[in-house]
PDB file of C-alpha atoms and ligand atoms in Angstrom:
ATOM      1  CA  MET J   1       0.000   0.000   0.000  1.00 95.00           C
ATOM      2  CA  ARG J   2       1.264   3.458  -0.868  1.00 98.00           C
ATOM      3  CA  PHE J   3      -0.360   6.751   0.166  1.00 98.00           C
ATOM      4  CA  THR J   4       0.737   9.835  -1.799  1.00 98.00           C
ATOM      5  CA  THR J   5      -0.066  13.462  -1.070  1.00 98.00           C
ATOM      6  CA  LEU J   6      -0.795  15.088  -4.439  1.00 98.00           C
ATOM      7  CA  GLY J   7      -2.115  18.381  -3.130  1.00 98.00           C
ATOM      8  CA  THR J   8      -1.349  19.753   0.341  1.00 98.00           C
ATOM      9  CA  GLY J   9      -2.731  23.239  -0.158  1.00 98.00           C
ATOM     10  CA  THR J  10      -6.087  24.960   0.050  1.00 98.00           C
ATOM     11  CA  ILE J  11      -8.149  27.461  -1.883  1.00 97.00           C
ATOM     12  CA  SER J  12      -5.544  30.063  -0.887  1.00 97.00           C
ATOM     13  CA  LEU J  13      -3.649  29.557  -4.134  1.00 95.00           C
ATOM     14  CA  SER J  14      -0.036  28.651  -3.611  1.00 95.00           C
ATOM     15  CA  PRO J  15       2.872  28.249  -6.026  1.00 95.00           C
ATOM     16  CA  GLY J  16       4.031  25.064  -4.318  1.00 97.00           C
ATOM     17  CA  ARG J  17       0.846  23.421  -3.118  1.00 98.00           C
ATOM     18  CA  SER J  18      -2.134  22.270  -5.139  1.00 98.00           C
ATOM     19  CA  CYS J  19      -5.634  22.131  -3.706  1.00 98.00           C
ATOM     20  CA  ALA J  20      -6.510  18.930  -1.857  1.00 98.00           C
ATOM     21  CA  GLY J  21      -5.839  15.521  -3.378  1.00 98.00           C
ATOM     22  CA  TYR J  22      -4.285  12.195  -2.364  1.00 98.00           C
ATOM     23  CA  VAL J  23      -3.925   8.775  -3.935  1.00 98.00           C
ATOM     24  CA  LEU J  24      -3.971   5.396  -2.242  1.00 98.00           C
ATOM     25  CA  GLU J  25      -2.543   2.535  -4.280  1.00 98.00           C
ATOM     26  CA  SER J  26      -3.063  -1.010  -3.071  1.00 97.00           C
ATOM     27  CA  PRO J  27      -3.499  -4.326  -4.893  1.00 96.00           C
ATOM     28  CA  GLY J  28      -6.404  -3.958  -7.332  1.00 97.00           C
ATOM     29  CA  VAL J  29      -7.174  -0.402  -6.259  1.00 98.00           C
ATOM     30  CA  ARG J  30      -5.970   3.019  -7.339  1.00 98.00           C
ATOM     31  CA  LEU J  31      -8.097   5.344  -5.236  1.00 98.00           C
ATOM     32  CA  LEU J  32      -8.006   9.111  -5.642  1.00 98.00           C
ATOM     33  CA  ILE J  33      -9.096  10.911  -2.480  1.00 99.00           C
ATOM     34  CA  ASP J  34     -10.376  14.418  -3.195  1.00 99.00           C
ATOM     35  CA  CYS J  35      -9.540  16.084  -6.491  1.00 98.00           C
ATOM     36  CA  GLY J  36      -9.067  19.804  -6.065  1.00 98.00           C
ATOM     37  CA  SER J  37      -7.693  22.188  -8.635  1.00 98.00           C
ATOM     38  CA  GLY J  38      -4.190  21.230  -9.736  1.00 98.00           C
ATOM     39  CA  ILE J  39      -4.552  17.544  -8.951  1.00 98.00           C
ATOM     40  CA  THR J  40      -4.746  16.457 -12.598  1.00 98.00           C
ATOM     41  CA  ARG J  41      -1.451  18.235 -13.161  1.00 98.00           C
ATOM     42  CA  ARG J  42       0.112  16.563 -10.130  1.00 98.00           C
ATOM     43  CA  LEU J  43      -1.072  13.114 -11.260  1.00 98.00           C
ATOM     44  CA  ALA J  44       0.818  13.581 -14.513  1.00 98.00           C
ATOM     45  CA  GLU J  45       3.847  15.193 -12.877  1.00 98.00           C
ATOM     46  CA  LEU J  46       4.219  12.387 -10.326  1.00 98.00           C
ATOM     47  CA  ALA J  47       3.684   9.722 -13.010  1.00 98.00           C
ATOM     48  CA  ILE J  48       0.685   8.271 -11.194  1.00 98.00           C
ATOM     49  CA  ASP J  49      -1.131   5.950 -13.593  1.00 97.00           C
ATOM     50  CA  TRP J  50      -4.166   8.262 -13.785  1.00 98.00           C
ATOM     51  CA  GLN J  51      -5.743   6.371 -16.685  1.00 97.00           C
ATOM     52  CA  THR J  52      -6.387   3.407 -14.399  1.00 98.00           C
ATOM     53  CA  ILE J  53      -7.738   5.127 -11.310  1.00 98.00           C
ATOM     54  CA  THR J  54     -10.456   2.765 -10.064  1.00 98.00           C
ATOM     55  CA  HIS J  55     -12.195   4.884  -7.418  1.00 98.00           C
ATOM     56  CA  VAL J  56     -12.515   8.516  -6.376  1.00 98.00           C
ATOM     57  CA  ALA J  57     -13.542   9.380  -2.815  1.00 99.00           C
ATOM     58  CA  LEU J  58     -14.718  12.890  -1.913  1.00 99.00           C
ATOM     59  CA  SER J  59     -14.532  14.139   1.670  1.00 99.00           C
ATOM     60  CA  HIS J  60     -16.945  17.063   1.187  1.00 98.00           C
ATOM     61  CA  PHE J  61     -18.214  19.410  -1.478  1.00 98.00           C
ATOM     62  CA  HIS J  62     -15.948  22.459  -1.215  1.00 98.00           C
ATOM     63  CA  ILE J  63     -14.468  23.161  -4.617  1.00 98.00           C
ATOM     64  CA  ASP J  64     -10.862  22.926  -3.397  1.00 98.00           C
ATOM     65  CA  HIS J  65     -11.639  19.206  -2.944  1.00 98.00           C
ATOM     66  CA  HIS J  66     -13.341  18.434  -6.269  1.00 98.00           C
ATOM     67  CA  GLY J  67     -12.598  21.240  -8.753  1.00 98.00           C
ATOM     68  CA  ASP J  68     -10.521  18.997 -11.031  1.00 98.00           C
ATOM     69  CA  LEU J  69     -12.948  16.062 -11.036  1.00 98.00           C
ATOM     70  CA  PRO J  70     -14.786  17.099 -14.235  1.00 98.00           C
ATOM     71  CA  THR J  71     -11.380  17.605 -15.875  1.00 98.00           C
ATOM     72  CA  LEU J  72     -10.327  14.123 -14.839  1.00 98.00           C
ATOM     73  CA  VAL J  73     -13.506  12.514 -16.195  1.00 98.00           C
ATOM     74  CA  PHE J  74     -13.032  14.407 -19.486  1.00 98.00           C
ATOM     75  CA  ALA J  75      -9.407  13.201 -19.565  1.00 98.00           C
ATOM     76  CA  TRP J  76     -10.590   9.619 -19.102  1.00 98.00           C
ATOM     77  CA  LYS J  77     -13.014  10.143 -21.996  1.00 97.00           C
ATOM     78  CA  TYR J  78     -10.822  12.010 -24.489  1.00 97.00           C
ATOM     79  CA  GLY J  79      -7.308  12.045 -23.051  1.00 97.00           C
ATOM     80  CA  PHE J  80      -5.932   8.784 -24.439  1.00 96.00           C
ATOM     81  CA  LEU J  81      -6.531   6.088 -27.025  1.00 96.00           C
ATOM     82  CA  PRO J  82      -8.142   3.655 -27.031  1.00 93.00           C
ATOM     83  CA  PRO J  83     -10.595   5.442 -24.746  1.00 92.00           C
ATOM     84  CA  ARG J  84     -11.204   4.205 -21.254  1.00 96.00           C
ATOM     85  CA  ASN J  85     -13.653   1.356 -20.862  1.00 97.00           C
ATOM     86  CA  ALA J  86     -12.834   0.284 -17.309  1.00 98.00           C
ATOM     87  CA  PRO J  87     -15.419   1.269 -14.699  1.00 98.00           C
ATOM     88  CA  VAL J  88     -14.849   3.936 -12.087  1.00 98.00           C
ATOM     89  CA  GLU J  89     -16.713   4.411  -8.840  1.00 98.00           C
ATOM     90  CA  ILE J  90     -17.135   7.793  -7.189  1.00 98.00           C
ATOM     91  CA  ILE J  91     -17.585   7.523  -3.443  1.00 98.00           C
ATOM     92  CA  GLY J  92     -18.750  10.280  -1.149  1.00 98.00           C
ATOM     93  CA  PRO J  93     -21.190  11.309   1.536  1.00 98.00           C
ATOM     94  CA  PRO J  94     -24.915  11.650   0.784  1.00 98.00           C
ATOM     95  CA  GLY J  95     -25.293  14.490  -1.732  1.00 98.00           C
ATOM     96  CA  THR J  96     -22.475  13.275  -3.984  1.00 98.00           C
ATOM     97  CA  GLN J  97     -24.901  12.100  -6.679  1.00 98.00           C
ATOM     98  CA  ALA J  98     -26.732  15.438  -6.565  1.00 98.00           C
ATOM     99  CA  LEU J  99     -23.439  17.355  -6.777  1.00 98.00           C
ATOM    100  CA  LEU J 100     -22.427  15.402  -9.876  1.00 98.00           C
ATOM    101  CA  GLU J 101     -25.860  15.976 -11.399  1.00 98.00           C
ATOM    102  CA  ARG J 102     -25.453  19.724 -10.903  1.00 98.00           C
ATOM    103  CA  LEU J 103     -21.993  19.619 -12.455  1.00 98.00           C
ATOM    104  CA  SER J 104     -23.367  17.524 -15.303  1.00 98.00           C
ATOM    105  CA  ALA J 105     -26.135  20.062 -15.881  1.00 98.00           C
ATOM    106  CA  ALA J 106     -23.438  22.686 -16.321  1.00 98.00           C
ATOM    107  CA  TYR J 107     -20.864  20.721 -18.317  1.00 98.00           C
ATOM    108  CA  GLY J 108     -22.836  18.063 -20.152  1.00 98.00           C
ATOM    109  CA  GLU J 109     -24.211  14.587 -19.882  1.00 98.00           C
ATOM    110  CA  TRP J 110     -20.736  13.096 -20.415  1.00 98.00           C
ATOM    111  CA  LEU J 111     -19.873  13.793 -16.800  1.00 98.00           C
ATOM    112  CA  LEU J 112     -22.223  11.067 -15.567  1.00 98.00           C
ATOM    113  CA  VAL J 113     -22.344   9.021 -18.798  1.00 98.00           C
ATOM    114  CA  PRO J 114     -18.766   9.297 -20.038  1.00 98.00           C
ATOM    115  CA  GLY J 115     -18.764   6.224 -22.273  1.00 97.00           C
ATOM    116  CA  PHE J 116     -17.382   3.891 -19.601  1.00 98.00           C
ATOM    117  CA  PRO J 117     -19.252   2.717 -16.516  1.00 98.00           C
ATOM    118  CA  LEU J 118     -19.303   5.469 -13.893  1.00 98.00           C
ATOM    119  CA  SER J 119     -21.148   4.715 -10.679  1.00 98.00           C
ATOM    120  CA  VAL J 120     -21.716   6.782  -7.563  1.00 98.00           C
ATOM    121  CA  ARG J 121     -21.759   5.234  -4.115  1.00 98.00           C
ATOM    122  CA  GLU J 122     -22.931   7.393  -1.236  1.00 98.00           C
ATOM    123  CA  VAL J 123     -21.601   6.122   2.071  1.00 98.00           C
ATOM    124  CA  THR J 124     -22.745   6.670   5.632  1.00 98.00           C
ATOM    125  CA  PRO J 125     -20.917   5.955   8.895  1.00 98.00           C
ATOM    126  CA  ALA J 126     -22.875   2.687   9.167  1.00 97.00           C
ATOM    127  CA  ASP J 127     -21.264   1.351   5.978  1.00 98.00           C
ATOM    128  CA  VAL J 128     -18.145  -0.739   5.533  1.00 98.00           C
ATOM    129  CA  VAL J 129     -17.208  -0.561   1.872  1.00 98.00           C
ATOM    130  CA  GLU J 130     -15.257  -3.599   0.718  1.00 98.00           C
ATOM    131  CA  LEU J 131     -12.926  -2.654  -2.114  1.00 98.00           C
ATOM    132  CA  PRO J 132     -10.785  -5.067  -4.136  1.00 98.00           C
ATOM    133  CA  GLY J 133      -7.734  -6.566  -2.449  1.00 96.00           C
ATOM    134  CA  HIS J 134      -9.380  -6.655   1.001  1.00 97.00           C
ATOM    135  CA  LEU J 135      -9.275  -2.885   1.337  1.00 98.00           C
ATOM    136  CA  LYS J 136     -12.002  -1.652   3.676  1.00 98.00           C
ATOM    137  CA  LEU J 137     -13.254   1.938   3.515  1.00 98.00           C
ATOM    138  CA  ARG J 138     -15.207   3.643   6.266  1.00 98.00           C
ATOM    139  CA  VAL J 139     -16.291   7.225   6.925  1.00 98.00           C
ATOM    140  CA  HIS J 140     -16.868   9.292  10.039  1.00 98.00           C
ATOM    141  CA  PRO J 141     -18.653  12.662  10.228  1.00 98.00           C
ATOM    142  CA  VAL J 142     -16.468  15.667  10.989  1.00 98.00           C
ATOM    143  CA  PRO J 143     -17.325  19.250  11.977  1.00 98.00           C
ATOM    144  CA  HIS J 144     -16.655  21.288   8.842  1.00 98.00           C
ATOM    145  CA  THR J 145     -19.712  21.340   6.551  1.00 98.00           C
ATOM    146  CA  PRO J 146     -22.849  19.251   7.111  1.00 98.00           C
ATOM    147  CA  GLU J 147     -21.732  16.520   4.683  1.00 98.00           C
ATOM    148  CA  SER J 148     -18.034  16.429   5.627  1.00 98.00           C
ATOM    149  CA  VAL J 149     -16.464  13.094   6.469  1.00 98.00           C
ATOM    150  CA  ALA J 150     -13.112  11.647   7.407  1.00 99.00           C
ATOM    151  CA  TYR J 151     -12.008   8.427   5.720  1.00 99.00           C
ATOM    152  CA  SER J 152     -10.457   5.259   7.057  1.00 98.00           C
ATOM    153  CA  PHE J 153      -8.710   2.785   4.751  1.00 98.00           C
ATOM    154  CA  GLU J 154      -7.787  -0.568   6.226  1.00 98.00           C
ATOM    155  CA  ARG J 155      -5.937  -3.495   4.759  1.00 97.00           C
ATOM    156  CA  VAL J 156      -4.066  -6.449   6.289  1.00 93.00           C
ATOM    157  CA  GLY J 157      -4.022  -4.858   9.699  1.00 94.00           C
ATOM    158  CA  ARG J 158      -2.799  -1.476   8.488  1.00 97.00           C
ATOM    159  CA  ARG J 159      -4.988   1.576   8.762  1.00 98.00           C
ATOM    160  CA  ILE J 160      -4.821   5.062   7.283  1.00 98.00           C
ATOM    161  CA  VAL J 161      -7.148   7.822   8.477  1.00 98.00           C
ATOM    162  CA  TYR J 162      -7.583  11.033   6.466  1.00 98.00           C
ATOM    163  CA  THR J 163      -9.419  13.751   8.366  1.00 98.00           C
ATOM    164  CA  GLY J 164     -10.545  15.724   5.330  1.00 98.00           C
ATOM    165  CA  ASP J 165     -11.322  19.271   6.426  1.00 98.00           C
ATOM    166  CA  THR J 166     -12.367  19.318  10.059  1.00 98.00           C
ATOM    167  CA  GLY J 167     -12.544  21.303  13.239  1.00 98.00           C
ATOM    168  CA  PRO J 168     -11.604  19.785  16.594  1.00 98.00           C
ATOM    169  CA  SER J 169     -13.475  16.562  17.343  1.00 98.00           C
ATOM    170  CA  ASP J 170     -13.003  14.130  20.224  1.00 98.00           C
ATOM    171  CA  ALA J 171     -15.173  11.648  18.345  1.00 98.00           C
ATOM    172  CA  LEU J 172     -12.809  11.805  15.367  1.00 98.00           C
ATOM    173  CA  ALA J 173      -9.802  11.254  17.641  1.00 98.00           C
ATOM    174  CA  ALA J 174     -11.455   8.205  19.201  1.00 98.00           C
ATOM    175  CA  TRP J 175     -12.405   6.816  15.791  1.00 98.00           C
ATOM    176  CA  ALA J 176      -8.873   7.297  14.449  1.00 98.00           C
ATOM    177  CA  HIS J 177      -7.275   5.806  17.549  1.00 98.00           C
ATOM    178  CA  GLY J 178      -4.238   3.639  16.926  1.00 98.00           C
ATOM    179  CA  CYS J 179      -4.131   4.075  13.162  1.00 98.00           C
ATOM    180  CA  ASP J 180      -0.808   3.633  11.377  1.00 98.00           C
ATOM    181  CA  LEU J 181      -0.955   6.893   9.446  1.00 98.00           C
ATOM    182  CA  LEU J 182      -3.095   9.901  10.346  1.00 98.00           C
ATOM    183  CA  VAL J 183      -3.310  12.428   7.523  1.00 98.00           C
ATOM    184  CA  CYS J 184      -4.577  15.492   9.298  1.00 99.00           C
ATOM    185  CA  GLU J 185      -5.519  18.929   8.102  1.00 98.00           C
ATOM    186  CA  CYS J 186      -3.569  21.819   9.624  1.00 98.00           C
ATOM    187  CA  SER J 187      -5.184  24.901   8.184  1.00 98.00           C
ATOM    188  CA  LEU J 188      -4.620  27.948  10.310  1.00 98.00           C
ATOM    189  CA  PRO J 189      -2.392  29.451  13.011  1.00 98.00           C
ATOM    190  CA  ARG J 190      -3.953  29.804  16.458  1.00 98.00           C
ATOM    191  CA  GLU J 191      -4.725  33.512  16.103  1.00 98.00           C
ATOM    192  CA  MET J 192      -6.802  32.762  12.989  1.00 98.00           C
ATOM    193  CA  GLY J 193      -8.448  29.608  14.365  1.00 98.00           C
ATOM    194  CA  ILE J 194     -12.094  28.850  13.534  1.00 98.00           C
ATOM    195  CA  ALA J 195     -14.413  26.003  14.485  1.00 98.00           C
ATOM    196  CA  GLU J 196     -14.271  24.469  10.989  1.00 98.00           C
ATOM    197  CA  HIS J 197     -10.503  23.965  10.777  1.00 98.00           C
ATOM    198  CA  LEU J 198      -7.562  22.881  12.934  1.00 98.00           C
ATOM    199  CA  THR J 199      -4.622  24.851  14.258  1.00 98.00           C
ATOM    200  CA  PRO J 200      -1.248  23.170  14.927  1.00 98.00           C
ATOM    201  CA  GLU J 201      -2.154  23.144  18.638  1.00 98.00           C
ATOM    202  CA  GLN J 202      -5.380  21.293  17.837  1.00 98.00           C
ATOM    203  CA  CYS J 203      -3.571  18.901  15.476  1.00 98.00           C
ATOM    204  CA  GLY J 204      -1.252  18.082  18.379  1.00 98.00           C
ATOM    205  CA  GLU J 205      -4.214  17.481  20.682  1.00 98.00           C
ATOM    206  CA  LEU J 206      -5.949  15.310  18.102  1.00 98.00           C
ATOM    207  CA  ALA J 207      -2.772  13.292  17.560  1.00 98.00           C
ATOM    208  CA  ALA J 208      -2.191  12.956  21.312  1.00 98.00           C
ATOM    209  CA  ALA J 209      -5.678  11.471  21.682  1.00 98.00           C
ATOM    210  CA  ALA J 210      -5.603   9.386  18.494  1.00 98.00           C
ATOM    211  CA  ALA J 211      -2.033   8.128  19.010  1.00 98.00           C
ATOM    212  CA  PRO J 212      -1.254   7.303  15.377  1.00 98.00           C
ATOM    213  CA  LYS J 213       2.051   5.630  14.569  1.00 98.00           C
ATOM    214  CA  HIS J 214       2.788   8.440  12.120  1.00 98.00           C
ATOM    215  CA  LEU J 215       1.221  11.871  11.720  1.00 98.00           C
ATOM    216  CA  ALA J 216       1.235  13.642   8.350  1.00 98.00           C
ATOM    217  CA  LEU J 217      -0.042  17.213   8.304  1.00 98.00           C
ATOM    218  CA  THR J 218      -1.556  18.789   5.202  1.00 98.00           C
ATOM    219  CA  HIS J 219      -4.031  21.448   3.971  1.00 98.00           C
ATOM    220  CA  PHE J 220      -1.875  24.423   4.945  1.00 98.00           C
ATOM    221  CA  TYR J 221      -3.155  27.955   4.403  1.00 98.00           C
ATOM    222  CA  PRO J 222      -0.097  30.179   3.880  1.00 98.00           C
ATOM    223  CA  PRO J 223      -0.303  31.944   7.297  1.00 98.00           C
ATOM    224  CA  VAL J 224       0.079  28.665   9.204  1.00 98.00           C
ATOM    225  CA  GLU J 225       3.428  28.152   7.513  1.00 97.00           C
ATOM    226  CA  ASN J 226       4.742  31.192   9.346  1.00 98.00           C
ATOM    227  CA  VAL J 227       4.551  29.404  12.694  1.00 98.00           C
ATOM    228  CA  ASP J 228       6.729  26.548  13.936  1.00 98.00           C
ATOM    229  CA  ILE J 229       4.176  23.814  13.312  1.00 98.00           C
ATOM    230  CA  ARG J 230       6.555  20.993  14.219  1.00 98.00           C
ATOM    231  CA  SER J 231       7.409  22.421  17.642  1.00 98.00           C
ATOM    232  CA  ILE J 232       3.808  23.258  18.460  1.00 98.00           C
ATOM    233  CA  VAL J 233       2.637  19.750  17.559  1.00 98.00           C
ATOM    234  CA  GLY J 234       5.648  18.205  19.296  1.00 98.00           C
ATOM    235  CA  VAL J 235       4.647  19.677  22.650  1.00 98.00           C
ATOM    236  CA  ARG J 236       1.544  17.476  22.594  1.00 97.00           C
ATOM    237  CA  TYR J 237       2.405  14.498  20.387  1.00 98.00           C
ATOM    238  CA  ALA J 238       5.748  12.726  20.634  1.00 97.00           C
ATOM    239  CA  GLY J 239       5.451  10.442  17.578  1.00 98.00           C
ATOM    240  CA  PRO J 240       6.890  11.028  14.121  1.00 98.00           C
ATOM    241  CA  VAL J 241       5.460  14.007  12.244  1.00 98.00           C
ATOM    242  CA  THR J 242       5.661  14.843   8.550  1.00 98.00           C
ATOM    243  CA  LEU J 243       4.742  18.254   7.222  1.00 98.00           C
ATOM    244  CA  ALA J 244       3.601  16.907   3.887  1.00 98.00           C
ATOM    245  CA  VAL J 245       4.453  18.465   0.554  1.00 98.00           C
ATOM    246  CA  ASP J 246       2.914  17.703  -2.818  1.00 98.00           C
ATOM    247  CA  GLY J 247       4.455  14.428  -3.950  1.00 98.00           C
ATOM    248  CA  TRP J 248       5.291  12.987  -0.512  1.00 98.00           C
ATOM    249  CA  HIS J 249       4.445   9.346  -0.066  1.00 98.00           C
ATOM    250  CA  PHE J 250       4.193   6.783   2.708  1.00 98.00           C
ATOM    251  CA  ASP J 251       4.743   3.086   1.981  1.00 97.00           C
ATOM    252  CA  PHE J 252       3.327   0.151   3.915  1.00 93.00           C
ATOM    253  CA  GLU J 253       5.089  -3.157   3.600  1.00 81.00           C
ATOM    254  CA  ASP J 254       2.620  -5.754   2.396  1.00 66.00           C
ATOM    255  CA  GLU J 255       2.441  -8.828   4.595  1.00 54.00           C
TER     256      GLU J 255
HETATM  257 ZN1   ZN F   1     -10.302  22.418   1.990  1.00 91.98          ZN
HETATM  258 ZN1   ZN F   2     -13.560  22.499   3.116  1.00 91.98          ZN
END
C-alpha cells in the first residue's frame, strides 16, 4: 500500500501546493481521495497511472476538494486512445450524486455518462465498503460542513485515516485511535483559528488522543506556515510528524 499526497494546499492559491488531493494505491485499487484544482497536473507530474484510477472518494463538497474532477472525467473520456472502458466508482457522503448531477447540468451529460461505466456510491458511517484486495473503507462525520467526512482505509491490519477538512473533534480522535498513518488537516495558526478547521495546537491534541504511529499534516493555508508547526505539535504528540508536501508518499510493507 502506498499513500501519496498530491495536493497539500487549500483554496488560498499557492505556487508550491495544489488544492486537496491524495492517492492510495493497493493491490487492485488506485483510489483518488479528493480532487481539487491542480490535482490532474500533479497526477501527470508524479507519473501516477491516472488512466487506471479505479475509485474517487470525496470528503466534502468544497471546490478545493473536487474542482478537477470534471477535468479528470473528461481526460478519461478524451485524453488517451483507445478510450477508457474500465469502470470507475465515485464515493462520497450523501449528496455526492446530486453534486455530480449539478456539475453535469453545467458541463454536459458526459460527466455522468462518459462512455465507460461510472457509478456513484454514497456512504454513511454505518457502511463498511469492501474494495478489491481486502481494502475496507469507512467514513466518520467531521465538523466542517454538514456533509463532511473523514475516511479510514484498512488493509491487512494497516490503517490510514484522512481527516478531510475538520474542526476539533473528540469523536474523530477516538475513531482514528491507533491508526498507522493519520493524515490530518492543519489549516490555520492559532490567532486565525475557527471552528471548521484545525490549528497546529489542535492537530497536536488530536494526535495525542488518536495516538497514530505516524502523523502527516496537510491542507496548509499560507499563514500557518509562518509558525513553527513541528514544535507546536511536538509539545503534545511525541510520535513522528511529517509536514507533507505535494508528492510525498508513505509506503506500507505488504504482509
Ligand atoms: Zn479544503
Ligand atoms: Zn472544506
